[in-house]
Every structure is written in structure tokens, then in C-alpha cells.
mmCIF file of C-alpha atoms in Angstrom:
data_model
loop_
_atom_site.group_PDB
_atom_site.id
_atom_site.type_symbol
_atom_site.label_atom_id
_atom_site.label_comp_id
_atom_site.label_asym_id
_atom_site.label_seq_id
_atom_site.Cartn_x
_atom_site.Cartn_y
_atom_site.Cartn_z
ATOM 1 C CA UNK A 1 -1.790 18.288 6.974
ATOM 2 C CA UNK A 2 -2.315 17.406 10.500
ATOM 3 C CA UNK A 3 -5.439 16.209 12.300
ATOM 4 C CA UNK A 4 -7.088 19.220 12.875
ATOM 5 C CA UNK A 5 -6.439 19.654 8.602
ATOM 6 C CA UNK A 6 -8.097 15.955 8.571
ATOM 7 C CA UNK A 7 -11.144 17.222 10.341
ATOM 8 C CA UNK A 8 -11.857 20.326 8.661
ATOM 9 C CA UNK A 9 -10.697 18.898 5.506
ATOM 10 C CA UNK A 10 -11.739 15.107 4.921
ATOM 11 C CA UNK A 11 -11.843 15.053 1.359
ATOM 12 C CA UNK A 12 -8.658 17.004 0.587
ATOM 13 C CA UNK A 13 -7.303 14.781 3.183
ATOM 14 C CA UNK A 14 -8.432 11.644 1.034
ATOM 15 C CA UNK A 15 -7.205 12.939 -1.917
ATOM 16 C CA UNK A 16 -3.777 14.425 -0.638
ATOM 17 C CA UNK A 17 -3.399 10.584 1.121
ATOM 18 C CA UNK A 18 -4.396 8.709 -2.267
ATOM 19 C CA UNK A 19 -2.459 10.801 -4.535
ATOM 20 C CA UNK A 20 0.592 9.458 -6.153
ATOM 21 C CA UNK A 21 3.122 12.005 -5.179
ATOM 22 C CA UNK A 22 5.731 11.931 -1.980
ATOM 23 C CA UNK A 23 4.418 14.171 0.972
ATOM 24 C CA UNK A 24 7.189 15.712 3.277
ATOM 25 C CA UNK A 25 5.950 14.402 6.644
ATOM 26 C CA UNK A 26 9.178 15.764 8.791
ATOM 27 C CA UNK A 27 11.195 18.570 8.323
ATOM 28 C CA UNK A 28 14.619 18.680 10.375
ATOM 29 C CA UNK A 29 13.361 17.760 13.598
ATOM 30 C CA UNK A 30 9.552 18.720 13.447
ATOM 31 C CA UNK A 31 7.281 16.243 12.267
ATOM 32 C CA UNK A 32 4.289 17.319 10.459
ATOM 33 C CA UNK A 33 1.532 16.047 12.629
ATOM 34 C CA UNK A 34 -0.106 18.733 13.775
ATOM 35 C CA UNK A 35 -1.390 17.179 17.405
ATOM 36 C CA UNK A 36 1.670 15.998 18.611
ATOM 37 C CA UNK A 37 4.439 18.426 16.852
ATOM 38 C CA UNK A 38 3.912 21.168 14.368
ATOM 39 C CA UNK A 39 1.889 24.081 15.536
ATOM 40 C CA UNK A 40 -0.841 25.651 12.858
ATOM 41 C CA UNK A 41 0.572 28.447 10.346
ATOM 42 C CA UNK A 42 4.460 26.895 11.555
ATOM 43 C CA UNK A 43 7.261 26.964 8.695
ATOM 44 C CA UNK A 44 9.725 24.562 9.265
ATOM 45 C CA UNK A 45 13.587 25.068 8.440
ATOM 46 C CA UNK A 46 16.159 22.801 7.368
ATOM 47 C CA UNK A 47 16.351 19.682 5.306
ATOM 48 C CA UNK A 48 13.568 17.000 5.032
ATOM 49 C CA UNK A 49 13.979 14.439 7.262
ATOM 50 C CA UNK A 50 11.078 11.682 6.624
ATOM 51 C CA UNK A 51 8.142 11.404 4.086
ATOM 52 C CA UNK A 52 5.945 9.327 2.609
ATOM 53 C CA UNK A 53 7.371 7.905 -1.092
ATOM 54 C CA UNK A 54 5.343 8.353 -3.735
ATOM 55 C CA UNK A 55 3.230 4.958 -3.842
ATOM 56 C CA UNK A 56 4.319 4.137 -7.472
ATOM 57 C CA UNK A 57 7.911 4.054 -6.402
ATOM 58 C CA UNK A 58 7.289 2.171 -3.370
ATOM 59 C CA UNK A 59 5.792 -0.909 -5.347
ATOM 60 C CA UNK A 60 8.480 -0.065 -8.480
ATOM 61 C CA UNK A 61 11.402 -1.165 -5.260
ATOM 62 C CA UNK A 62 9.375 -3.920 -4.183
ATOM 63 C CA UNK A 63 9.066 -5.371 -7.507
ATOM 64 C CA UNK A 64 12.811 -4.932 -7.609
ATOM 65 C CA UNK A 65 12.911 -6.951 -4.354
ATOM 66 C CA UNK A 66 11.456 -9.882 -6.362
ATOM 67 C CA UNK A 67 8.840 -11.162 -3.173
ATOM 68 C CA UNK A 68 7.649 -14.850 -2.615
ATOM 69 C CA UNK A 69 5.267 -15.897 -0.396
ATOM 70 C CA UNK A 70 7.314 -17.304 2.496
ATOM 71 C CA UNK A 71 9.546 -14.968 2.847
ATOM 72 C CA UNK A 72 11.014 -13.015 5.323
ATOM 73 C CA UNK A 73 10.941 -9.410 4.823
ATOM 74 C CA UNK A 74 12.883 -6.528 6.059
ATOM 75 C CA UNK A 75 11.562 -2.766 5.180
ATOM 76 C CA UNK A 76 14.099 -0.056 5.647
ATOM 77 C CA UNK A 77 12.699 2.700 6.344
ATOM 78 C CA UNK A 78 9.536 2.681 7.802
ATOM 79 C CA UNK A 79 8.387 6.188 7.424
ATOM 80 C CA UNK A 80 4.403 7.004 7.823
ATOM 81 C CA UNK A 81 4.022 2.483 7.508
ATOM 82 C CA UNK A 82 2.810 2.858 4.018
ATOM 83 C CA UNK A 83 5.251 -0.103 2.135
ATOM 84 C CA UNK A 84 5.035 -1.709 5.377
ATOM 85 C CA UNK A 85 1.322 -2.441 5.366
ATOM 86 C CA UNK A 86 1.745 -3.401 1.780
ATOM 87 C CA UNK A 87 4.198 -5.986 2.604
ATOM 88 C CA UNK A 88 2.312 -7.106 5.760
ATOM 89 C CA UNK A 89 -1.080 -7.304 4.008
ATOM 90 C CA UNK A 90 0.380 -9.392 1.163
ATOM 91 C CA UNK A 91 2.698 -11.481 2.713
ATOM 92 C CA UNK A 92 1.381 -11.757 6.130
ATOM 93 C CA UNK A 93 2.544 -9.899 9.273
ATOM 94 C CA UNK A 94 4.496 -12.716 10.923
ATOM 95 C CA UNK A 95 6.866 -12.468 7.147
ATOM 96 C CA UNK A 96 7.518 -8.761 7.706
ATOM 97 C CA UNK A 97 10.020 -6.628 10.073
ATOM 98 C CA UNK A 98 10.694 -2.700 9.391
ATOM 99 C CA UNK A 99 13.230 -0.743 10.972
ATOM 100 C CA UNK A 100 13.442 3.447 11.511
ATOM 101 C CA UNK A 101 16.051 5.294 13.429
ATOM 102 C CA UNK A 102 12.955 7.420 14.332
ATOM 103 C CA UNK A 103 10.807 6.298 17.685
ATOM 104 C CA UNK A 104 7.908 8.540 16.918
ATOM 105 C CA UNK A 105 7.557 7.234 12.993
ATOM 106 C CA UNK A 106 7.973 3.525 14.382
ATOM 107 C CA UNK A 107 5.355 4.630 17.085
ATOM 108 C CA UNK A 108 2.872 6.002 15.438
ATOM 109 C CA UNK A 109 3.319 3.238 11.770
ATOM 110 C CA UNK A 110 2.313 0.768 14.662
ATOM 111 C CA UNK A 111 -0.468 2.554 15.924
ATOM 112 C CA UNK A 112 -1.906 2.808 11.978
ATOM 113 C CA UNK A 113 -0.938 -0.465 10.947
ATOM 114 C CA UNK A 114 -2.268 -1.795 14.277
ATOM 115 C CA UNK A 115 -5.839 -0.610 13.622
ATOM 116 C CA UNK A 116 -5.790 -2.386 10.271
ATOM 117 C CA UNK A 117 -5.562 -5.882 12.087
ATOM 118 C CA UNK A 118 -1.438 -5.732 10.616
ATOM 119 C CA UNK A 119 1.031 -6.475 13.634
ATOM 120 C CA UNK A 120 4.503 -6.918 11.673
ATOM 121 C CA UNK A 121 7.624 -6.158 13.680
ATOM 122 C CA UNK A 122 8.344 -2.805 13.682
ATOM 123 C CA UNK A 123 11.781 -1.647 15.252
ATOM 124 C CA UNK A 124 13.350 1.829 16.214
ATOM 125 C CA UNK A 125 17.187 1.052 15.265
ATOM 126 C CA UNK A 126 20.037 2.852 12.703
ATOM 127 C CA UNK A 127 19.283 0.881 10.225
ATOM 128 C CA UNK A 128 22.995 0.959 9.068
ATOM 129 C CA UNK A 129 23.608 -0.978 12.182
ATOM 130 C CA UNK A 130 22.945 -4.152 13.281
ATOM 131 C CA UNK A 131 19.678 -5.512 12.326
ATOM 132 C CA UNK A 132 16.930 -7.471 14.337
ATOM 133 C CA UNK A 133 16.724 -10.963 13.101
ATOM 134 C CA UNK A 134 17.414 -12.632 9.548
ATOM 135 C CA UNK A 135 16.268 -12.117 6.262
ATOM 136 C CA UNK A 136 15.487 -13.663 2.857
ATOM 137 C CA UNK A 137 14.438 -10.181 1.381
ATOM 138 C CA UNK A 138 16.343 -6.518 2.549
ATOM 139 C CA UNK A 139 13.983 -3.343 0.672
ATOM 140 C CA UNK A 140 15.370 -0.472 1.366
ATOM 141 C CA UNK A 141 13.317 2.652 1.031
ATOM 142 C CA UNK A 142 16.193 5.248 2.149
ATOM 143 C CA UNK A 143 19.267 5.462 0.548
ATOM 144 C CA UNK A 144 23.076 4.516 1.915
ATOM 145 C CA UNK A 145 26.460 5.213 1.087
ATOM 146 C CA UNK A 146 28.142 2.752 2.170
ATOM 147 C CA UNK A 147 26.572 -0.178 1.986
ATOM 148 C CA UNK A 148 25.847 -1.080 5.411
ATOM 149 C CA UNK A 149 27.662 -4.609 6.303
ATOM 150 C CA UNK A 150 25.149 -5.210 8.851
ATOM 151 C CA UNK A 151 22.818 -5.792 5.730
ATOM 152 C CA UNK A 152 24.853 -8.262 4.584
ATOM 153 C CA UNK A 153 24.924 -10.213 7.766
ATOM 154 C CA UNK A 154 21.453 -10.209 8.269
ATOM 155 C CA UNK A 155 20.945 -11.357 5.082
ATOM 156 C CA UNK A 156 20.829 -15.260 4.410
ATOM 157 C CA UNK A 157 22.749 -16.757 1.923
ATOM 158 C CA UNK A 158 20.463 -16.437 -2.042
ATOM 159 C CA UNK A 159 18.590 -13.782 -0.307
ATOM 160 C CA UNK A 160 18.354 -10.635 -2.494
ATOM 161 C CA UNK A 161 18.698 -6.654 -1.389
ATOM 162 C CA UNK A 162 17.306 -3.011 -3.346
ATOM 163 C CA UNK A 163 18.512 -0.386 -2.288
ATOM 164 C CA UNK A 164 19.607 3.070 -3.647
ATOM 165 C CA UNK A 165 23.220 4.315 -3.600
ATOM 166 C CA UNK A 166 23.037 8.000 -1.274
ATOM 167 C CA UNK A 167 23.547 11.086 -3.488
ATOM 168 C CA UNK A 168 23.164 9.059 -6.756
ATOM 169 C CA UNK A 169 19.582 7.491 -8.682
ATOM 170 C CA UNK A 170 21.318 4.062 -8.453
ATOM 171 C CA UNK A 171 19.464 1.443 -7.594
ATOM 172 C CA UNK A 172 21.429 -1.997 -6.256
ATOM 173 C CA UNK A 173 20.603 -5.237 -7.042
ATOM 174 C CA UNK A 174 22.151 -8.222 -5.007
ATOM 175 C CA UNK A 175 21.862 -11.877 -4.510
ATOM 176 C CA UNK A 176 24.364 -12.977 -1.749
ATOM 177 C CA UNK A 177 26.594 -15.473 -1.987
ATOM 178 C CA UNK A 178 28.303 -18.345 -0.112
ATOM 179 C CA UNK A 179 31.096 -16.217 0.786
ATOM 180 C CA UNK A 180 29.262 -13.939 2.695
ATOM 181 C CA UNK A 181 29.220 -10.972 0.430
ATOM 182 C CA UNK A 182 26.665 -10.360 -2.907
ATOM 183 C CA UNK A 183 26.712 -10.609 -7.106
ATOM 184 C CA UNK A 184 23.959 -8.546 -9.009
ATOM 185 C CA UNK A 185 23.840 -5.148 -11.027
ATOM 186 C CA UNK A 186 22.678 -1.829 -11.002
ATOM 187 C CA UNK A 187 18.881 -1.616 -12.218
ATOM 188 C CA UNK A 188 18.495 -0.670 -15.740
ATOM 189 C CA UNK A 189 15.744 1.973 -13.676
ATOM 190 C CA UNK A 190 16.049 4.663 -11.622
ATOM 191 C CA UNK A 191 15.134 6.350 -8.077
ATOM 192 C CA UNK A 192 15.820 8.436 -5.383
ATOM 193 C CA UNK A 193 15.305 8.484 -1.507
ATOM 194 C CA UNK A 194 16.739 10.251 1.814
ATOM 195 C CA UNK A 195 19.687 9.427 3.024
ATOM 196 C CA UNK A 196 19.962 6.968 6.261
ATOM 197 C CA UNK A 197 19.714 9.376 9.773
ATOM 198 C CA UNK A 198 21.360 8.021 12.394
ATOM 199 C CA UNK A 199 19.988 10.390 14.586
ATOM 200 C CA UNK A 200 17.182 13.095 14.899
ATOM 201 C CA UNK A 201 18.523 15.122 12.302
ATOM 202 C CA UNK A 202 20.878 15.159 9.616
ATOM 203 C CA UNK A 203 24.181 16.707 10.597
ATOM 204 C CA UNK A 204 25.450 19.787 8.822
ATOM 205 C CA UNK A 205 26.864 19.107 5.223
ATOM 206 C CA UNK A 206 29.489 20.730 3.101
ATOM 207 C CA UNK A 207 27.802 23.666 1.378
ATOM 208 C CA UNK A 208 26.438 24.698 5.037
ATOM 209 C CA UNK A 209 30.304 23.889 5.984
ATOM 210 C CA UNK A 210 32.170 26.243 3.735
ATOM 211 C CA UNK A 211 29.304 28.561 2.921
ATOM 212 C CA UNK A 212 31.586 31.754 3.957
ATOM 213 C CA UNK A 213 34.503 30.326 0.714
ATOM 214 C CA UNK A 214 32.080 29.218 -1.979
ATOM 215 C CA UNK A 215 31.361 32.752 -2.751
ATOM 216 C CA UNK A 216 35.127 34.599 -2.916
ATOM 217 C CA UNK A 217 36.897 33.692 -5.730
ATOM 218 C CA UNK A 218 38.882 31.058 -6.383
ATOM 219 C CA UNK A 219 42.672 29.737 -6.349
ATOM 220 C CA UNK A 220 41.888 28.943 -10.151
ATOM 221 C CA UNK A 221 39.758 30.864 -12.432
ATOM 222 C CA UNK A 222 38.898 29.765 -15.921
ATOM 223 C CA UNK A 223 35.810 29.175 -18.597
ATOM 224 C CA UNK A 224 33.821 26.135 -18.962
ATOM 225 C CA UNK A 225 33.041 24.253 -21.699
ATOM 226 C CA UNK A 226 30.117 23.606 -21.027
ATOM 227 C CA UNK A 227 26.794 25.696 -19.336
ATOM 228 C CA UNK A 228 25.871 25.596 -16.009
ATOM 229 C CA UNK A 229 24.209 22.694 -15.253
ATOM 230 C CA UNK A 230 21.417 22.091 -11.638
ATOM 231 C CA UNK A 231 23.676 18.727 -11.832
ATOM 232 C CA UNK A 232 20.882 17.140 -8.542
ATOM 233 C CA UNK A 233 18.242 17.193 -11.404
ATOM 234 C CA UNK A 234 20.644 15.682 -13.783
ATOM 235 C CA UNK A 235 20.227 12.427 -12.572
ATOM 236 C CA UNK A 236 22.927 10.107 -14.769
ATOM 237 C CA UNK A 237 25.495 13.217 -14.498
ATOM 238 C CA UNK A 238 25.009 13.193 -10.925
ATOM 239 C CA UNK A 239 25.308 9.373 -9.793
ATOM 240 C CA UNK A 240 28.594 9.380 -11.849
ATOM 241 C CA UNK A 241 29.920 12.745 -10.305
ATOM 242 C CA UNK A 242 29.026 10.756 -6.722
ATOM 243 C CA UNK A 243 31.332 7.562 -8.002
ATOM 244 C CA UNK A 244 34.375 10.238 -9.079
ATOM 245 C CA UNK A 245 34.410 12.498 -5.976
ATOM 246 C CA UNK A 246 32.382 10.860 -3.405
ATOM 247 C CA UNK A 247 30.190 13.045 -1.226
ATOM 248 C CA UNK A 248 30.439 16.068 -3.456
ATOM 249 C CA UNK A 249 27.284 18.235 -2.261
ATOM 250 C CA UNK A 250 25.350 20.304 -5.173
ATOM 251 C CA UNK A 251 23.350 23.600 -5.145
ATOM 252 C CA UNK A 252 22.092 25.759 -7.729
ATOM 253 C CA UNK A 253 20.230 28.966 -8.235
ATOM 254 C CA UNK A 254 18.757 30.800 -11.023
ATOM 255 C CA UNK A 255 18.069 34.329 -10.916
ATOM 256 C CA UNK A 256 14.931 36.533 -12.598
ATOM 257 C CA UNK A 257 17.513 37.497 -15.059
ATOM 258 C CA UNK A 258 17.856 33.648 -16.042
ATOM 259 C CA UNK A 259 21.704 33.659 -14.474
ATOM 260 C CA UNK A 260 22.830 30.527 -13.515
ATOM 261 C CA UNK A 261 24.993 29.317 -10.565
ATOM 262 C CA UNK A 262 25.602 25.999 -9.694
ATOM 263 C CA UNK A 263 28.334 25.238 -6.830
ATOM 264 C CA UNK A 264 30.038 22.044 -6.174
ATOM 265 C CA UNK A 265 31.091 21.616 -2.761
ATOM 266 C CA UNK A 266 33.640 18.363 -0.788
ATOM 267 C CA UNK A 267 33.818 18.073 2.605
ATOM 268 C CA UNK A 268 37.515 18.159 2.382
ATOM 269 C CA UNK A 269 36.960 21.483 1.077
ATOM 270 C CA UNK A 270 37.427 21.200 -2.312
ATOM 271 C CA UNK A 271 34.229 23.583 -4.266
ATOM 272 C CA UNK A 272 33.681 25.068 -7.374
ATOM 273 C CA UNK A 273 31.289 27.850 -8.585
ATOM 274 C CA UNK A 274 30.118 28.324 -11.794
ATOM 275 C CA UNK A 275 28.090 30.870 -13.127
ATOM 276 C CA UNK A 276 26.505 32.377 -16.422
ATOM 277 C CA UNK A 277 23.602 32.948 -18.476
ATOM 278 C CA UNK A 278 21.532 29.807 -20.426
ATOM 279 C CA UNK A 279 23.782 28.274 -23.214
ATOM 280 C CA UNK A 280 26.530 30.111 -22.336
ATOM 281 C CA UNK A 281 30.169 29.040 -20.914
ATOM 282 C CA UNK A 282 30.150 30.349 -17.522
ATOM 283 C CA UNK A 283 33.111 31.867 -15.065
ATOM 284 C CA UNK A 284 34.492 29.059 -13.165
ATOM 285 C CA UNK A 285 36.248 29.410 -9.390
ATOM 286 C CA UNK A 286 37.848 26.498 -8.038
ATOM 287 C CA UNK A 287 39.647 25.908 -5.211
ATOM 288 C CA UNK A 288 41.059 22.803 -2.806
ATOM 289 C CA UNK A 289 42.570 19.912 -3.204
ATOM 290 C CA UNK A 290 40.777 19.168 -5.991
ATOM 291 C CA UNK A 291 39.231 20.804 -9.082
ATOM 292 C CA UNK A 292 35.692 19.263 -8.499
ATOM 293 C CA UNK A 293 33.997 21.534 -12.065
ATOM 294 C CA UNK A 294 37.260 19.588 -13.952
ATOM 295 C CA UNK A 295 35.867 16.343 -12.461
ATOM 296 C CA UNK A 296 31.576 17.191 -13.959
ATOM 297 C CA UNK A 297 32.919 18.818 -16.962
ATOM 298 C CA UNK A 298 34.912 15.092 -17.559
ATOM 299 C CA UNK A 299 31.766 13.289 -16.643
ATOM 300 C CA UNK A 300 29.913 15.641 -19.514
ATOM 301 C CA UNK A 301 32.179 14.941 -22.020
ATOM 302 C CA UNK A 302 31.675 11.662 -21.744
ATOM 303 C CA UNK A 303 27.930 11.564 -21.870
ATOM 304 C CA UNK A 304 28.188 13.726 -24.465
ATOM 305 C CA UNK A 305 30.933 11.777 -26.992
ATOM 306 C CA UNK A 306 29.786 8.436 -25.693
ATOM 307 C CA UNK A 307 25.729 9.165 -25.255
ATOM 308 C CA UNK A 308 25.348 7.408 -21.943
ATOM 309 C CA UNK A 309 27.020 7.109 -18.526
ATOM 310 C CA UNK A 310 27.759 3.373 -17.138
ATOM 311 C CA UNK A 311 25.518 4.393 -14.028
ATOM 312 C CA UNK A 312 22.103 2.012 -15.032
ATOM 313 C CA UNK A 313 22.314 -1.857 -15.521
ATOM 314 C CA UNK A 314 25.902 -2.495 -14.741
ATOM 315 C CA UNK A 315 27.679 -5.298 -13.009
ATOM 316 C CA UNK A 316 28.441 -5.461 -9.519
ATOM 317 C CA UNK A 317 29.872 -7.464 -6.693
ATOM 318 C CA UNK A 318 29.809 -6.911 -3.286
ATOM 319 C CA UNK A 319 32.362 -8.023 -0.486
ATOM 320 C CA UNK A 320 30.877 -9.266 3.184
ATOM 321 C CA UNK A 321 32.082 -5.809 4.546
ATOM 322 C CA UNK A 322 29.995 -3.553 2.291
ATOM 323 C CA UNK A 323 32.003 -2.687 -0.765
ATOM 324 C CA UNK A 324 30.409 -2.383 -4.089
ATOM 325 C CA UNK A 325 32.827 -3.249 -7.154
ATOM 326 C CA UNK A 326 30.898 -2.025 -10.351
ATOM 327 C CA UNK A 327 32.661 -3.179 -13.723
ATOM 328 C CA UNK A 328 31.987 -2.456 -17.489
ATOM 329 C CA UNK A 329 34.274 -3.187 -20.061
ATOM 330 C CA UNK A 330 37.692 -1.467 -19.248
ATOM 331 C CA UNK A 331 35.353 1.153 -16.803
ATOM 332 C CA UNK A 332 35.456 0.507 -13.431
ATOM 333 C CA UNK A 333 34.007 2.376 -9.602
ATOM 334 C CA UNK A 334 34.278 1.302 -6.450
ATOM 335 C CA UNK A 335 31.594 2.250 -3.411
ATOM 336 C CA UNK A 336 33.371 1.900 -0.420
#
């Protein structure tokens, strides 16, 4: 809703601002205030770009951050300012610094936070890059894959990061250590955030990519075991299906008829397609390097026979440069 919406609108405004949902503020390119960007009745395309989090889930990754007065705060991710004014209000503005690749949304969080009487530092930068000052706290309210290094630099040593791992629900817990990298675990919790832009847009992924393959058929044709599965709403299936075959890009669609197709897609060109009705095994196409339905249908099994996935909770070290070691039992993943 943009400021001619505010006007006409105040108390839907209110209520829309106060509500404890995540509002799309930017779409591809086009940000959704309606003075400076988005014209009235205007339907953006493309992938959301910016938003504001749900408020619950802001405070649920700063509780993860475990704050102190004292402190020196970083925000990733400043977005419309909101987790920045909470941590400048609480902690002070001379605590807090928040970073956005975006110079409009660092801009205008100013602006807001400025009319508050909160002044933290608010920079435009790729936040997967280096990083303007040092830190006893890194919050992360967009998601990465890899784990930037720069992070880890920035970060002084028994300082603590959250963050979520891109295209998974996983949520990282570090303390860093003398060496330079960082010991913690996985949160026994659960979110999910926009990837890290480095730029005004995101660039164009996989499915986009190979859109004119995923719909012939494949090298290898076969039956699944088990039904087609929207694997982005499957949350534990999907983190692990991230740590098998890294970057592996989802879609699904289901018809009136209740026909199901789900497509898995690699940017080395590896994709699957799977379709059929509700409780049913579906066809299966695969084609590429690698057989990317044989990777989810392994992941299934295993959630299935074993009743969990070792996605939530689980060990973890990190090196100086950015890579994540996970380790349970005899299982073990690498983010790198």
C-alpha cells in the first residue's frame, strides 16, 4: 500500500502495518511505495526482492542472536528498518549497524528510523562482502549460501551469528573461535528468508534457465515410489535435498483436476519432472548429469524409515573461510 493507500486508508494502513504477517514491499526491481516507484493499479513481475518479515520471526532470530546490553550489533538486511529500530530502541543506536545492498531501502529505513529520534548506522553494501566495522552480534535477516567469510572477519572472537542457510529452513548458530572460524549447531527451530542480492535484482535461476527441456521427456523414464511432493513447502525434505544437490531449484503446479507436477531443476542442467494424481506414483523424466528425483526420493525414504531428517539441532563447525561442517553420528554435509 503506498502513501496515497495510507491517506485514503489510515486504518487498514494501521492494521496491515501491525499485523503479524510478512508484506512484499519490492517486487523484482519495483518497490512498492507508491510515491516514489509503483504506479496505482501496477502488477509487478518477477520474484520478490525485499519485504518486511513477519514481526514474530524477526524477534524469534533475535532471540536466537542471544543480545546483551553492550553489544555491538550488526542487522543484515535492513529491509523497511523494522528489526533495526527494535535493536536500536533496545540497545541504543550507537550499539547498532545494518547493512542492505539496496540504496533506496537503506534511504528511506533512515528517513523512518530518523523521525523516531533512532540514528543507528545504516549502510548500503553486499552484505556478503566486506562489512563496515566489528561486531559482537551478526543477525541476519536474509538468507546465504555460502556463508559469507566476510562475516566471520567482522566478527570478534566469542561473538555469536543467526543466520539461515539459502534454499533450506536452517537456521545457524555460531560462536567463533580463537582460530578465526565458529562452533555451534543448527537451531532445533525453523525459518525462512530471501536470499542475499548483490544487485538490483536477482539474476535468472535454473527453472527460468532450462524452461524450454523441463517439459520434453527425459533421457530416463521410470515410476516413483513415492507421490508428487511441492518439496519448497516441505520444509525438512527440502533443506536436506539443498545439502545433497546444492542449488537444486523447485516448482510445482496443481491442476483443477488435482494433477500434480513438481520439477526439480540444477543449474548444471540436471532436472526432473514428476507428475500424477494425489497418492499416486507419478511418471518420472530425468535427465543430466544427475538423477536429481533419485536424489528426493532417497531423502524420503529416509524420513520415512528413520522419522526425521538430521536438518534441526545438529552440530556444526565453521572454518575462517565460510565452510559449514555439520556432523551427526556416522551422517555428515558440508556447506561450502
Amino acid at each position: 500500500m503506498g502513501s496515497q493507500g495510507r491517506a485514503a486508508a489510515p486504518l487498514a494502513w494501521e492494521q496491515s502495518a501491525y499485523a503479524n504477517r510478512s508484506k512484499i514491499t519490492r517486487v523484482g526491481p519495483l518497490h512498492a511505495d507508491h510515491a516514489d516507484h509503483a504506479e496505482a493499479g501496477e502488477t509487478p513481475e518477477g520474484r520478490p526482492t525485499s519485504s518486511a518479515t513477519l514481526p514474530s520471526l524477526v524477534v524469534q532470530m533475535l532471540r536466537h542472536g542471544r543480545l546483551h546490553d553492550g553489544m555491538d550489533i550488526l542487522d543484515v538486511g535492513t529491509g523497511s528498518g523494522y528489526s533495526t529500530a527494535l535493536l536500536a530502541h533496545r540497545f541504543g543506536s550507537s550499539r547498532v549497524t545494518s547493512v542492505d545492498v539496496d540504496p533506496y531501502l537503506t534511504g528511506a529505513a533512515a528517513e523512518r528510523l530518523g523521525r523516531m529520534g533512532l540514528h543507528p548506522a545504516i549502510a548500503t553494501v553486499d552484505a556478503t562482502g566486506p562489512l563496515p566495522g566489528r561486531f559482537d552480534r551478526i543477525v541476519s535477516m536474509v538468507s546465504v549460501n555460502p556463508l559469507p567469510a566476510s562475516w566471520l572477519a567482522a566478527l570478534r572472537t566469542g561473538g555469536r551469528l543467526v543466520t539461515v542457510i539459502s534454499r533450506t529452513s536452517m537456521i545457524v548458530t555460531a560462536w567463533k573461535t580463537e582460530d578465526g572460524g565458529a562452533v555451534g549447531t543448527t537451531a532445533r527451530d525453523w525459518a525462512g528468508f530471501m536470499d542475499a542480492r548483490h544487485g538490483p535484482d536477482y539474476p535468472p535461476g535454473a527453472v527460468s534457465r532450462f524452461v524450454d527441456r523441463i517439459g520434453q521427456d527425459g533421457e530416463e523414464v521410470g515410476t516413483g515410489r513415492y507421490p508428487v511432493l511441492d518439496v519448497d513447502e516441505a520444509w525438512e525434505v527440502r533443506s536436506m535435498l539443498e545439502l545433497r544437490a546444492p542449488g537444486t531449484e523447485c516448482a510445482y503446479r496443481e491442476d483443477g483436476d488435482g494433477r500434480r507436477t513438481a520439477w526439480l531443476v540444477h543449474p548444471d542442467g540436471s532436472w526432473a519432472r514428476a507428475t500424477g494424481s494425489k497418492g499416486e506414483p507419478p511418471a518420472v523424466h530425468q535427465s543430466g548429469p544427475r538423477r536429481l528425483w533419485d536424489v528426493l526420493e532417497r531423502i524420503r525414504n529416509r524420513l520415512n524409515t528413520r522419522g526425521g531428517l538430521p536438518v534441526y539441532g545438529v552440530p556444526l563447525t565453521i572454518t575462517p573461510d565460510g565452510v559449514i561442517h555439520l556432523s551427526r553420528g556416522q551422517w555428515k554435509a558440508t556447506i561450502a
